[in-house]
Amino acid sequence: MTSADPTAIFKDSWSLYDLITEYNYMSHQEIYAGVDQLLRSRNSLENACLLDLGCGNARYLAPCLKRSSPALYQGVDLSEDALVEARAYLTGLPGQVILTHANLLDAIESTDKVWDVIFTSFTIHHLTLDAKKRFFQAVGNCLSQDGWLILVDVVRDEGQSRESYLDGYLNFMREGWTRVPHDQLEEACTHVHDWDYPEPLSSLQEMAISSGLKSCRLISRYAQHHTLLFSRSPAEGV
Ligand SMILES: C[S@@+](CC[C@H](N)C(=O)[O-])C[C@H]1O[C@@H](n2cnc3c(N)ncnc32)[C@H](O)[C@@H]1O
């Protein structure tokens, strides 16, 4: 069976993704502990504008934002169910909160704001290579001079084919995600098989450099799940 589009699973079965993250099968706990530290280390976040592309229900970012609150948070997602939940998770943030039901590429290509932090987690791998290039170009156009792109996503090994990546990832899911009911696990596997197009790190870096970003730092890696910090300032790099 083939799933209809890359976001169908998030529109129709948001709760399945929530269950997977509840069991921490994609290392959300560790990843977001790193994101929390990163946001705490940024000066003047209270004056900053933060854009979250593919925000889902913002369940894991919301606690970080409550500790390090930006002046403006905008979350963008195509799943209305997820956005309804996001509204609840983000309740109590002191700054302005905007939640937008839109395609992330349309949102970032048409934004008239300058963003200090652009955050995107487990979403960009759904884009085609051309769309990923457009995404990085758009980031380059709307990121502030000392801006950050925090990118959390699955990444292929250098030289690894998509087929080999998928073999490994589907195996990782079927062997490790034992508490997800069988039918739902197979639904998740079909989604990954049909719609996951992760890039190797070198390809992400090339697209970032072509878009005017100067440095890339690996913040964490748990299996294929990477957290990368891209910034305009060369000083941020390692
Ligand atoms: C795997 S979830 C990640 C949610 C959250 N960022 C996290 O880290 O847990 C991917 C999210 O991206 C959204 N998404 C995928 N493609 C999108 C697109 N082109 N535009 C907007 N949202 C998209 C899905 O609806 C889903 O909520």
PDB file of C-alpha atoms and ligand atoms in Angstrom, residues 7 10 14 17 21 28 32 52 54-56 60 76-79 82 102-105 121-123 126-127, ligand 1:
ATOM      1  CA  THR A   7       1.868  14.695   5.174  1.00  0.00           C
ATOM      2  CA  PHE A  10       0.328  13.538  10.051  1.00  0.00           C
ATOM      3  CA  TRP A  14      -1.279  12.537  14.176  1.00  0.00           C
ATOM      4  CA  TYR A  17       3.572  10.085  15.534  1.00  0.00           C
ATOM      5  CA  THR A  21       7.731  10.134  20.245  1.00  0.00           C
ATOM      6  CA  HIS A  28      13.207  13.400  21.087  1.00  0.00           C
ATOM      7  CA  TYR A  32      15.376  18.523  22.588  1.00  0.00           C
ATOM      8  CA  ASP A  52       9.244  26.712  13.344  1.00  0.00           C
ATOM      9  CA  GLY A  54       6.704  21.692  10.273  1.00  0.00           C
ATOM     10  CA  CYS A  55       6.037  22.446  13.921  1.00  0.00           C
ATOM     11  CA  GLY A  56       3.584  19.570  14.417  1.00  0.00           C
ATOM     12  CA  TYR A  60       8.874  19.035  22.586  1.00  0.00           C
ATOM     13  CA  VAL A  76       3.779  26.431  10.346  1.00  0.00           C
ATOM     14  CA  ASP A  77       2.280  23.043   9.539  1.00  0.00           C
ATOM     15  CA  LEU A  78      -0.057  21.313   7.100  1.00  0.00           C
ATOM     16  CA  SER A  79      -1.757  19.219   9.802  1.00  0.00           C
ATOM     17  CA  ALA A  82      -1.348  19.065  15.104  1.00  0.00           C
ATOM     18  CA  ALA A 102       0.406  26.305   5.259  1.00  0.00           C
ATOM     19  CA  ASN A 103       3.070  24.590   3.217  1.00  0.00           C
ATOM     20  CA  LEU A 104       6.405  25.460   4.809  1.00  0.00           C
ATOM     21  CA  LEU A 105       8.022  26.299   1.472  1.00  0.00           C
ATOM     22  CA  SER A 121      12.600  19.240  13.067  1.00  0.00           C
ATOM     23  CA  PHE A 122      12.042  15.956  11.194  1.00  0.00           C
ATOM     24  CA  THR A 123      10.390  17.664   8.236  1.00  0.00           C
ATOM     25  CA  HIS A 126      10.116  15.053   2.967  1.00  0.00           C
ATOM     26  CA  LEU A 127      11.103  17.669   0.395  1.00  0.00           C
TER      27      LEU A 127
HETATM   28  C1  LIG B   1       7.666  14.167  11.823  1.00  0.00           C
HETATM   29  S1  LIG B   1       6.632  15.551  12.154  1.00  0.00           S
HETATM   30  C2  LIG B   1       7.692  16.580  13.157  1.00  0.00           C
HETATM   31  C3  LIG B   1       6.956  17.414  14.147  1.00  0.00           C
HETATM   32  C4  LIG B   1       7.846  18.199  15.098  1.00  0.00           C
HETATM   33  N1  LIG B   1       8.597  19.209  14.375  1.00  0.00           N
HETATM   34  C5  LIG B   1       8.787  17.281  15.862  1.00  0.00           C
HETATM   35  O1  LIG B   1       9.986  17.441  15.800  1.00  0.00           O
HETATM   36  O2  LIG B   1       8.306  16.392  16.556  1.00  0.00           O
HETATM   37  C6  LIG B   1       6.694  16.382  10.604  1.00  0.00           C
HETATM   38  C7  LIG B   1       5.704  17.539  10.550  1.00  0.00           C
HETATM   39  O3  LIG B   1       5.953  18.287   9.373  1.00  0.00           O
HETATM   40  C8  LIG B   1       4.716  18.591   8.749  1.00  0.00           C
HETATM   41  N2  LIG B   1       5.022  18.795   7.323  1.00  0.00           N
HETATM   42  C9  LIG B   1       5.575  17.932   6.445  1.00  0.00           C
HETATM   43  N3  LIG B   1       5.742  18.506   5.245  1.00  0.00           N
HETATM   44  C10 LIG B   1       5.292  19.782   5.380  1.00  0.00           C
HETATM   45  C11 LIG B   1       5.195  20.873   4.491  1.00  0.00           C
HETATM   46  N4  LIG B   1       5.608  20.785   3.218  1.00  0.00           N
HETATM   47  N5  LIG B   1       4.703  22.042   4.954  1.00  0.00           N
HETATM   48  C12 LIG B   1       4.284  22.156   6.249  1.00  0.00           C
HETATM   49  N6  LIG B   1       4.324  21.139   7.131  1.00  0.00           N
HETATM   50  C13 LIG B   1       4.819  19.964   6.700  1.00  0.00           C
HETATM   51  C14 LIG B   1       3.819  17.408   9.050  1.00  0.00           C
HETATM   52  O4  LIG B   1       2.447  17.738   8.950  1.00  0.00           O
HETATM   53  C15 LIG B   1       4.254  17.093  10.479  1.00  0.00           C
HETATM   54  O5  LIG B   1       3.509  17.794  11.440  1.00  0.00           O
END
